[in-house]
PDB file of C-alpha atoms and ligand atoms in Angstrom:
ATOM      1  CA  MET A 540     114.827 115.587  89.098  1.00  0.00           C
ATOM      2  CA  ASN A 541     111.799 113.662  90.839  1.00  0.00           C
ATOM      3  CA  LYS A 542     111.295 110.136  89.379  1.00  0.00           C
ATOM      4  CA  THR A 543     108.365 109.109  87.721  1.00  0.00           C
ATOM      5  CA  ILE A 544     106.119 106.929  90.245  1.00  0.00           C
ATOM      6  CA  ILE A 545     103.305 106.448  88.385  1.00  0.00           C
ATOM      7  CA  SER A 546     102.986 106.482  84.523  1.00  0.00           C
ATOM      8  CA  ALA A 547      99.349 105.850  82.979  1.00  0.00           C
ATOM      9  CA  LYS A 548      98.644 105.804  79.287  1.00  0.00           C
ATOM     10  CA  HIS A 549      95.333 105.601  77.661  1.00  0.00           C
ATOM     11  CA  ILE A 550      93.628 104.233  80.272  1.00  0.00           C
ATOM     12  CA  VAL A 551      89.858 103.269  79.346  1.00  0.00           C
ATOM     13  CA  LYS A 552      87.090 102.104  81.407  1.00  0.00           C
ATOM     14  CA  ALA A 553      83.643 100.568  80.479  1.00  0.00           C
ATOM     15  CA  TYR A 554      80.426  99.576  82.777  1.00  0.00           C
ATOM     16  CA  LYS A 555      78.212  97.526  80.152  1.00  0.00           C
ATOM     17  CA  GLU A 556      77.704 100.105  77.356  1.00  0.00           C
ATOM     18  CA  LEU A 557      78.555 103.255  79.694  1.00  0.00           C
ATOM     19  CA  GLN A 558      81.792 104.326  78.847  1.00  0.00           C
ATOM     20  CA  VAL A 559      83.256 105.943  81.989  1.00  0.00           C
ATOM     21  CA  LEU A 560      86.868 106.669  80.971  1.00  0.00           C
ATOM     22  CA  LYS A 561      87.762 107.901  77.612  1.00  0.00           C
ATOM     23  CA  GLY A 562      91.411 107.515  77.711  1.00  0.00           C
ATOM     24  CA  VAL A 563      93.674 109.071  80.579  1.00  0.00           C
ATOM     25  CA  ASP A 564      97.217 109.749  80.117  1.00  0.00           C
ATOM     26  CA  LEU A 565      98.709 110.547  83.256  1.00  0.00           C
ATOM     27  CA  THR A 566     102.419 111.025  84.574  1.00  0.00           C
ATOM     28  CA  ILE A 567     103.116 111.464  88.160  1.00  0.00           C
ATOM     29  CA  LEU A 568     106.216 112.253  90.283  1.00  0.00           C
ATOM     30  CA  GLU A 569     107.595 111.017  93.185  1.00  0.00           C
ATOM     31  CA  GLY A 570     106.597 113.441  95.928  1.00  0.00           C
ATOM     32  CA  GLU A 571     103.951 115.283  93.896  1.00  0.00           C
ATOM     33  CA  VAL A 572     100.650 116.397  95.731  1.00  0.00           C
ATOM     34  CA  ILE A 573      98.109 115.828  92.884  1.00  0.00           C
ATOM     35  CA  SER A 574      94.145 116.911  93.404  1.00  0.00           C
ATOM     36  CA  ILE A 575      91.890 115.888  90.909  1.00  0.00           C
ATOM     37  CA  VAL A 576      88.395 117.849  90.718  1.00  0.00           C
ATOM     38  CA  GLY A 577      85.331 117.457  88.665  1.00  0.00           C
ATOM     39  CA  ALA A 578      81.763 117.206  88.882  1.00  0.00           C
ATOM     40  CA  SER A 579      80.245 113.958  90.096  1.00  0.00           C
ATOM     41  CA  GLY A 580      80.111 111.452  87.495  1.00  0.00           C
ATOM     42  CA  ALA A 581      83.197 112.297  85.895  1.00  0.00           C
ATOM     43  CA  GLY A 582      84.719 109.366  86.482  1.00  0.00           C
ATOM     44  CA  LYS A 583      87.055 110.067  89.207  1.00  0.00           C
ATOM     45  CA  THR A 584      86.643 107.355  91.763  1.00  0.00           C
ATOM     46  CA  THR A 585      87.035 104.764  88.802  1.00  0.00           C
ATOM     47  CA  LEU A 586      90.224 106.287  87.697  1.00  0.00           C
ATOM     48  CA  LEU A 587      91.630 106.565  91.527  1.00  0.00           C
ATOM     49  CA  GLN A 588      90.494 103.071  91.931  1.00  0.00           C
ATOM     50  CA  ILE A 589      92.393 101.897  88.706  1.00  0.00           C
ATOM     51  CA  LEU A 590      95.844 104.070  89.705  1.00  0.00           C
ATOM     52  CA  GLY A 591      95.530 102.482  93.355  1.00  0.00           C
ATOM     53  CA  THR A 592      94.994  98.793  91.366  1.00  0.00           C
ATOM     54  CA  LEU A 593      91.930  98.352  93.113  1.00  0.00           C
ATOM     55  CA  ASP A 594      90.253  98.302  89.602  1.00  0.00           C
ATOM     56  CA  LYS A 595      91.774  97.145  86.424  1.00  0.00           C
ATOM     57  CA  PRO A 596      90.973  99.386  83.234  1.00  0.00           C
ATOM     58  CA  ASP A 597      89.779  97.551  79.945  1.00  0.00           C
ATOM     59  CA  TYR A 598      93.452  96.752  78.505  1.00  0.00           C
ATOM     60  CA  ASN A 599      94.294  97.754  74.634  1.00  0.00           C
ATOM     61  CA  SER A 600      96.912  98.008  73.109  1.00  0.00           C
ATOM     62  CA  GLU A 601      97.732 101.384  73.806  1.00  0.00           C
ATOM     63  CA  THR A 602      97.011 100.810  77.526  1.00  0.00           C
ATOM     64  CA  GLU A 603     100.068 101.225  79.668  1.00  0.00           C
ATOM     65  CA  LEU A 604      99.988 101.421  83.942  1.00  0.00           C
ATOM     66  CA  ILE A 605     103.576 101.224  85.351  1.00  0.00           C
ATOM     67  CA  ILE A 606     103.361 102.147  89.244  1.00  0.00           C
ATOM     68  CA  ASN A 607     106.915 102.210  90.984  1.00  0.00           C
ATOM     69  CA  ASP A 608     108.355 100.668  88.049  1.00  0.00           C
ATOM     70  CA  GLU A 609     106.097  97.337  87.820  1.00  0.00           C
ATOM     71  CA  ALA A 610     103.921  96.740  85.226  1.00  0.00           C
ATOM     72  CA  ILE A 611     100.489  96.206  86.927  1.00  0.00           C
ATOM     73  CA  LYS A 612      99.279  94.007  83.888  1.00  0.00           C
ATOM     74  CA  SER A 613     102.068  91.796  84.389  1.00  0.00           C
ATOM     75  CA  LEU A 614     101.245  90.979  87.720  1.00  0.00           C
ATOM     76  CA  ASN A 615      98.726  88.091  88.975  1.00  0.00           C
ATOM     77  CA  ASP A 616      96.200  88.467  91.514  1.00  0.00           C
ATOM     78  CA  LYS A 617      98.225  87.617  94.616  1.00  0.00           C
ATOM     79  CA  ALA A 618     101.354  89.632  93.398  1.00  0.00           C
ATOM     80  CA  LEU A 619      99.037  92.489  92.676  1.00  0.00           C
ATOM     81  CA  ALA A 620      97.778  92.248  96.555  1.00  0.00           C
ATOM     82  CA  LYS A 621     101.248  92.133  97.631  1.00  0.00           C
ATOM     83  CA  PHE A 622     102.405  94.904  95.597  1.00  0.00           C
ATOM     84  CA  ARG A 623      99.600  97.136  96.556  1.00  0.00           C
ATOM     85  CA  ASN A 624     100.004  96.310 100.338  1.00  0.00           C
ATOM     86  CA  LYS A 625     103.308  97.098 100.137  1.00  0.00           C
ATOM     87  CA  ASN A 626     103.532 100.457  97.859  1.00  0.00           C
ATOM     88  CA  ILE A 627     100.241 101.765  98.152  1.00  0.00           C
ATOM     89  CA  GLY A 628      97.784 103.841 100.617  1.00  0.00           C
ATOM     90  CA  PHE A 629      93.859 104.653 100.493  1.00  0.00           C
ATOM     91  CA  ILE A 630      92.058 107.176 102.450  1.00  0.00           C
ATOM     92  CA  PHE A 631      88.547 107.244 101.736  1.00  0.00           C
ATOM     93  CA  GLN A 632      85.726 109.676 102.476  1.00  0.00           C
ATOM     94  CA  PHE A 633      84.023 107.896 105.097  1.00  0.00           C
ATOM     95  CA  HIS A 634      86.950 106.345 107.057  1.00  0.00           C
ATOM     96  CA  GLN A 635      86.057 102.602 106.689  1.00  0.00           C
ATOM     97  CA  LEU A 636      87.497 101.545 110.246  1.00  0.00           C
ATOM     98  CA  LEU A 637      86.540  98.558 111.730  1.00  0.00           C
ATOM     99  CA  PRO A 638      83.922  99.303 114.625  1.00  0.00           C
ATOM    100  CA  GLU A 639      84.839  96.119 116.848  1.00  0.00           C
ATOM    101  CA  PHE A 640      88.702  97.418 117.122  1.00  0.00           C
ATOM    102  CA  THR A 641      90.346 100.020 118.648  1.00  0.00           C
ATOM    103  CA  ALA A 642      92.516 102.800 116.814  1.00  0.00           C
ATOM    104  CA  LEU A 643      95.790 100.841 117.490  1.00  0.00           C
ATOM    105  CA  GLU A 644      94.363  97.663 116.095  1.00  0.00           C
ATOM    106  CA  ASN A 645      92.849  99.059 113.236  1.00  0.00           C
ATOM    107  CA  VAL A 646      96.127 100.885 112.315  1.00  0.00           C
ATOM    108  CA  CYS A 647      97.916  97.567 112.517  1.00  0.00           C
ATOM    109  CA  ILE A 648      95.904  95.645 110.629  1.00  0.00           C
ATOM    110  CA  PRO A 649      97.257  96.083 107.102  1.00  0.00           C
ATOM    111  CA  ALA A 650     100.899  95.126 108.429  1.00  0.00           C
ATOM    112  CA  PHE A 651      99.635  92.029 109.747  1.00  0.00           C
ATOM    113  CA  ILE A 652      98.497  91.330 106.528  1.00  0.00           C
ATOM    114  CA  ASN A 653     101.750  91.523 105.489  1.00  0.00           C
ATOM    115  CA  ASN A 654     103.226  89.401 107.923  1.00  0.00           C
ATOM    116  CA  THR A 655     105.150  92.326 109.949  1.00  0.00           C
ATOM    117  CA  PRO A 656     105.917  91.116 113.503  1.00  0.00           C
ATOM    118  CA  LYS A 657     103.655  92.259 116.193  1.00  0.00           C
ATOM    119  CA  VAL A 658     105.840  94.073 118.299  1.00  0.00           C
ATOM    120  CA  ASP A 659     107.487  96.193 115.520  1.00  0.00           C
ATOM    121  CA  THR A 660     104.112  96.892 113.994  1.00  0.00           C
ATOM    122  CA  GLU A 661     102.467  98.055 117.465  1.00  0.00           C
ATOM    123  CA  LYS A 662     105.312 100.141 118.178  1.00  0.00           C
ATOM    124  CA  ARG A 663     105.097 101.964 114.458  1.00  0.00           C
ATOM    125  CA  ALA A 664     101.309 102.097 114.789  1.00  0.00           C
ATOM    126  CA  LYS A 665     102.083 104.252 118.271  1.00  0.00           C
ATOM    127  CA  GLU A 666     104.376 106.459 117.148  1.00  0.00           C
ATOM    128  CA  LEU A 667     102.352 107.203 113.897  1.00  0.00           C
ATOM    129  CA  LEU A 668      99.326 107.682 116.071  1.00  0.00           C
ATOM    130  CA  ASP A 669     101.430 110.081 118.504  1.00  0.00           C
ATOM    131  CA  TYR A 670     102.505 111.627 115.399  1.00  0.00           C
ATOM    132  CA  LEU A 671      98.970 112.260 114.545  1.00  0.00           C
ATOM    133  CA  GLY A 672      97.942 113.749 117.586  1.00  0.00           C
ATOM    134  CA  LEU A 673      95.909 110.568 118.706  1.00  0.00           C
ATOM    135  CA  LYS A 674      98.680 109.666 121.608  1.00  0.00           C
ATOM    136  CA  ASP A 675      95.514 109.639 124.011  1.00  0.00           C
ATOM    137  CA  ARG A 676      92.987 107.902 121.532  1.00  0.00           C
ATOM    138  CA  ILE A 677      95.090 104.654 120.707  1.00  0.00           C
ATOM    139  CA  HIS A 678      92.513 102.285 122.803  1.00  0.00           C
ATOM    140  CA  HIS A 679      89.580 103.713 121.698  1.00  0.00           C
ATOM    141  CA  LYS A 680      86.887 102.454 119.145  1.00  0.00           C
ATOM    142  CA  PRO A 681      86.154 104.677 116.387  1.00  0.00           C
ATOM    143  CA  ASN A 682      82.555 105.509 117.559  1.00  0.00           C
ATOM    144  CA  SER A 683      84.170 106.894 120.753  1.00  0.00           C
ATOM    145  CA  MET A 684      86.135 109.103 118.718  1.00  0.00           C
ATOM    146  CA  SER A 685      85.462 112.534 116.609  1.00  0.00           C
ATOM    147  CA  GLY A 686      85.340 112.352 112.524  1.00  0.00           C
ATOM    148  CA  GLY A 687      88.640 114.147 112.274  1.00  0.00           C
ATOM    149  CA  GLU A 688      90.032 111.572 114.904  1.00  0.00           C
ATOM    150  CA  GLN A 689      88.834 108.983 113.048  1.00  0.00           C
ATOM    151  CA  GLN A 690      90.379 110.241 109.882  1.00  0.00           C
ATOM    152  CA  ARG A 691      93.751 110.853 111.269  1.00  0.00           C
ATOM    153  CA  VAL A 692      93.462 107.182 112.220  1.00  0.00           C
ATOM    154  CA  ALA A 693      92.776 106.189 108.645  1.00  0.00           C
ATOM    155  CA  VAL A 694      95.292 108.114 107.676  1.00  0.00           C
ATOM    156  CA  ALA A 695      97.860 106.184 110.249  1.00  0.00           C
ATOM    157  CA  ARG A 696      96.252 102.867 108.884  1.00  0.00           C
ATOM    158  CA  ALA A 697      97.152 103.972 105.125  1.00  0.00           C
ATOM    159  CA  LEU A 698     100.670 104.757 106.201  1.00  0.00           C
ATOM    160  CA  ILE A 699     101.607 101.802 108.658  1.00  0.00           C
ATOM    161  CA  ASN A 700     103.311 100.047 105.859  1.00  0.00           C
ATOM    162  CA  ASN A 701     105.156 102.980 104.791  1.00  0.00           C
ATOM    163  CA  PRO A 702     103.946 102.842 101.358  1.00  0.00           C
ATOM    164  CA  ASN A 703     105.142 105.965  98.878  1.00  0.00           C
ATOM    165  CA  ILE A 704     101.703 106.620  97.309  1.00  0.00           C
ATOM    166  CA  ILE A 705      98.702 107.453  98.812  1.00  0.00           C
ATOM    167  CA  PHE A 706      95.299 107.721  97.367  1.00  0.00           C
ATOM    168  CA  ALA A 707      92.723 109.861  99.039  1.00  0.00           C
ATOM    169  CA  ASP A 708      89.043 110.107  97.775  1.00  0.00           C
ATOM    170  CA  GLU A 709      87.280 113.039  99.095  1.00  0.00           C
ATOM    171  CA  PRO A 710      89.376 112.548 102.404  1.00  0.00           C
ATOM    172  CA  SER A 711      87.760 115.623 104.263  1.00  0.00           C
ATOM    173  CA  GLY A 712      84.106 115.365 102.515  1.00  0.00           C
ATOM    174  CA  ASN A 713      82.880 114.304 105.502  1.00  0.00           C
ATOM    175  CA  LEU A 714      84.572 116.619 107.890  1.00  0.00           C
ATOM    176  CA  ASP A 715      83.747 119.962 109.518  1.00  0.00           C
ATOM    177  CA  SER A 716      85.850 123.066 108.317  1.00  0.00           C
ATOM    178  CA  GLU A 717      88.619 122.845 111.228  1.00  0.00           C
ATOM    179  CA  SER A 718      89.408 119.144 110.925  1.00  0.00           C
ATOM    180  CA  ALA A 719      89.248 119.332 107.287  1.00  0.00           C
ATOM    181  CA  GLU A 720      92.094 122.248 107.076  1.00  0.00           C
ATOM    182  CA  GLN A 721      93.842 119.997 109.587  1.00  0.00           C
ATOM    183  CA  LEU A 722      94.100 116.918 107.289  1.00  0.00           C
ATOM    184  CA  HIS A 723      94.923 118.880 104.237  1.00  0.00           C
ATOM    185  CA  ASN A 724      97.880 120.441 106.231  1.00  0.00           C
ATOM    186  CA  LEU A 725      98.449 116.800 107.493  1.00  0.00           C
ATOM    187  CA  PHE A 726      98.828 115.519 103.817  1.00  0.00           C
ATOM    188  CA  PHE A 727     101.773 118.441 102.748  1.00  0.00           C
ATOM    189  CA  LYS A 728     103.628 117.663 106.415  1.00  0.00           C
ATOM    190  CA  LEU A 729     103.951 113.785 105.170  1.00  0.00           C
ATOM    191  CA  ARG A 730     104.937 114.725 101.811  1.00  0.00           C
ATOM    192  CA  ASP A 731     107.501 117.426 102.992  1.00  0.00           C
ATOM    193  CA  GLU A 732     108.972 115.153 105.583  1.00  0.00           C
ATOM    194  CA  PHE A 733     108.489 111.462 104.068  1.00  0.00           C
ATOM    195  CA  ASN A 734     108.278 112.307 100.224  1.00  0.00           C
ATOM    196  CA  GLN A 735     105.047 110.541  99.874  1.00  0.00           C
ATOM    197  CA  THR A 736     103.165 111.046  96.890  1.00  0.00           C
ATOM    198  CA  PHE A 737      99.495 112.097  97.094  1.00  0.00           C
ATOM    199  CA  VAL A 738      96.895 111.741  94.404  1.00  0.00           C
ATOM    200  CA  ILE A 739      93.412 113.273  96.290  1.00  0.00           C
ATOM    201  CA  VAL A 740      90.055 113.385  94.506  1.00  0.00           C
ATOM    202  CA  THR A 741      88.069 116.322  96.067  1.00  0.00           C
ATOM    203  CA  HIS A 742      85.620 119.042  95.799  1.00  0.00           C
ATOM    204  CA  ASN A 743      87.264 121.165  98.587  1.00  0.00           C
ATOM    205  CA  GLN A 744      88.654 124.132  96.620  1.00  0.00           C
ATOM    206  CA  GLU A 745      91.309 125.087  98.996  1.00  0.00           C
ATOM    207  CA  LEU A 746      92.763 121.893  99.055  1.00  0.00           C
ATOM    208  CA  ALA A 747      92.726 121.160  95.127  1.00  0.00           C
ATOM    209  CA  ASN A 748      94.508 124.597  94.955  1.00  0.00           C
ATOM    210  CA  MET A 749      96.759 123.585  97.480  1.00  0.00           C
ATOM    211  CA  ALA A 750      98.038 120.698  95.460  1.00  0.00           C
ATOM    212  CA  ASP A 751     101.276 120.958  93.222  1.00  0.00           C
ATOM    213  CA  ARG A 752      99.453 120.309  90.378  1.00  0.00           C
ATOM    214  CA  LYS A 753      95.433 120.592  89.967  1.00  0.00           C
ATOM    215  CA  LEU A 754      93.994 117.888  87.393  1.00  0.00           C
ATOM    216  CA  THR A 755      90.246 118.673  85.872  1.00  0.00           C
ATOM    217  CA  MET A 756      88.156 115.506  84.896  1.00  0.00           C
ATOM    218  CA  VAL A 757      84.924 116.055  82.463  1.00  0.00           C
ATOM    219  CA  ASP A 758      83.396 113.197  81.089  1.00  0.00           C
ATOM    220  CA  GLY A 759      85.919 110.391  81.560  1.00  0.00           C
ATOM    221  CA  LYS A 760      89.032 112.611  80.211  1.00  0.00           C
ATOM    222  CA  ILE A 761      91.383 115.024  81.966  1.00  0.00           C
ATOM    223  CA  VAL A 762      91.092 118.113  80.372  1.00  0.00           C
ATOM    224  CA  SER A 763      93.389 120.258  82.206  1.00  0.00           C
TER     225      SER A 763
HETATM  226  N1  ADP B1338      80.954  99.350  89.309  1.00  0.00           N
HETATM  227  C1  ADP B1338      79.879  99.945  88.726  1.00  0.00           C
HETATM  228  N2  ADP B1338      79.444  99.683  87.376  1.00  0.00           N
HETATM  229  C2  ADP B1338      78.605 100.310  87.161  1.00  0.00           C
HETATM  230  N3  ADP B1338      78.285 101.746  86.841  1.00  0.00           N
HETATM  231  C3  ADP B1338      79.722 102.278  87.693  1.00  0.00           C
HETATM  232  C4  ADP B1338      80.393 101.544  88.527  1.00  0.00           C
HETATM  233  N4  ADP B1338      81.218 102.431  89.325  1.00  0.00           N
HETATM  234  C5  ADP B1338      80.900 103.634  88.766  1.00  0.00           C
HETATM  235  N5  ADP B1338      79.831 103.770  87.729  1.00  0.00           N
HETATM  236  C6  ADP B1338      79.583 104.965  86.839  1.00  0.00           C
HETATM  237  O1  ADP B1338      80.679 105.395  86.092  1.00  0.00           O
HETATM  238  C7  ADP B1338      80.580 106.805  86.281  1.00  0.00           C
HETATM  239  C8  ADP B1338      81.803 107.527  87.087  1.00  0.00           C
HETATM  240  O2  ADP B1338      81.452 107.016  88.417  1.00  0.00           O
HETATM  241  P1  ADP B1338      82.873 107.519  89.219  1.00  0.00           P
HETATM  242  O3  ADP B1338      83.906 107.199  88.707  1.00  0.00           O
HETATM  243  O4  ADP B1338      82.094 106.921  90.690  1.00  0.00           O
HETATM  244  O5  ADP B1338      82.628 109.203  89.192  1.00  0.00           O
HETATM  245  P2  ADP B1338      82.743 110.252  90.118  1.00  0.00           P
HETATM  246  O6  ADP B1338      83.578 109.807  91.365  1.00  0.00           O
HETATM  247  O7  ADP B1338      83.924 111.349  89.496  1.00  0.00           O
HETATM  248  O8  ADP B1338      81.728 110.678  90.833  1.00  0.00           O
HETATM  249  C9  ADP B1338      78.961 106.977  86.683  1.00  0.00           C
HETATM  250  O9  ADP B1338      78.290 107.333  85.690  1.00  0.00           O
HETATM  251  C10 ADP B1338      79.024 105.869  87.609  1.00  0.00           C
HETATM  252  O10 ADP B1338      77.376 105.758  87.992  1.00  0.00           O
HETATM  253 MG1   MG B1339      83.317 109.550  93.385  1.00  0.00          MG
END
C-alpha cells in the first residue's frame, strides 16, 4: 500500500473579500499522478501554490497541511524554503528559464541553491538532459531551443534535486500537440521509473484523463 504524501484538510484562502478556496480536502498517495481541471478562475493555481508551499492557506483550527510527514505550518520561512527545494519540483506553463544561462546552467541552479557540489550537480544535470533527449542542447540558451525543448529543460530543472513531488501548472498549455504528448508521456515514465508523485493542473483533456485520478474544481472547491 502506498503511503500518503500530501494530506490537506480544510484549505481556505481569501484575497481581501474574495474567497478563492472554500475548504479543500485532499489526500494524495506517493506515486500517484493527479490531474486538476476546472474553469479559469476556479482556484486551481491558488491551490497548487498552497500545496507546493509557495503560498500559505488562511489557517484556522480545522486546517491541516502535511507533506512528506512535515506539518508545513510549523516550518519557519527558512526551513520552508529548504524543505521546498529538497522535496518539491515545479513546472509552469511558461518555462521560466533564465534567458542568459544555458540549459545546463538553468538545470543546475536549484542544486547550487542547495549547496550540492558543482561536479556532482553538473554530472546529474547532464544525465537528466540526456535522459530527456536534450544531449546536444546542453550548451544552448533557451531562446535557441523549441518550446518543447525549453519545457523539457524546465522538467530537468524540476528534477535536479530529486524531489518526490512535482507540481505542474498547465505545463503543456503553450506547446504544440506533438510536444505536449511527448511531455505528458514523460510524466508517466518518470512516475513509473522513479515513483515520483505528480499534481498537474491542465486544460488538456487527454492528459487529464490519463491521470490516476482527475479532480474537478468549481468555484474554490473540489467537486469530484
Ligand atoms: N494574488 C492574488 N490577489 C488577488 N486575487 C487573486 C490572486 N491570485 C488569484 N486571485 C483570484 O483568485 C481567483 C482564482 O484564481 P486562480 O487560482 O489563478 O484560478 P485558476 O488557476 O483556476 O484560473 C481568481 O478570481 C483570481 O483573480
Ligand atoms: Mg491558473
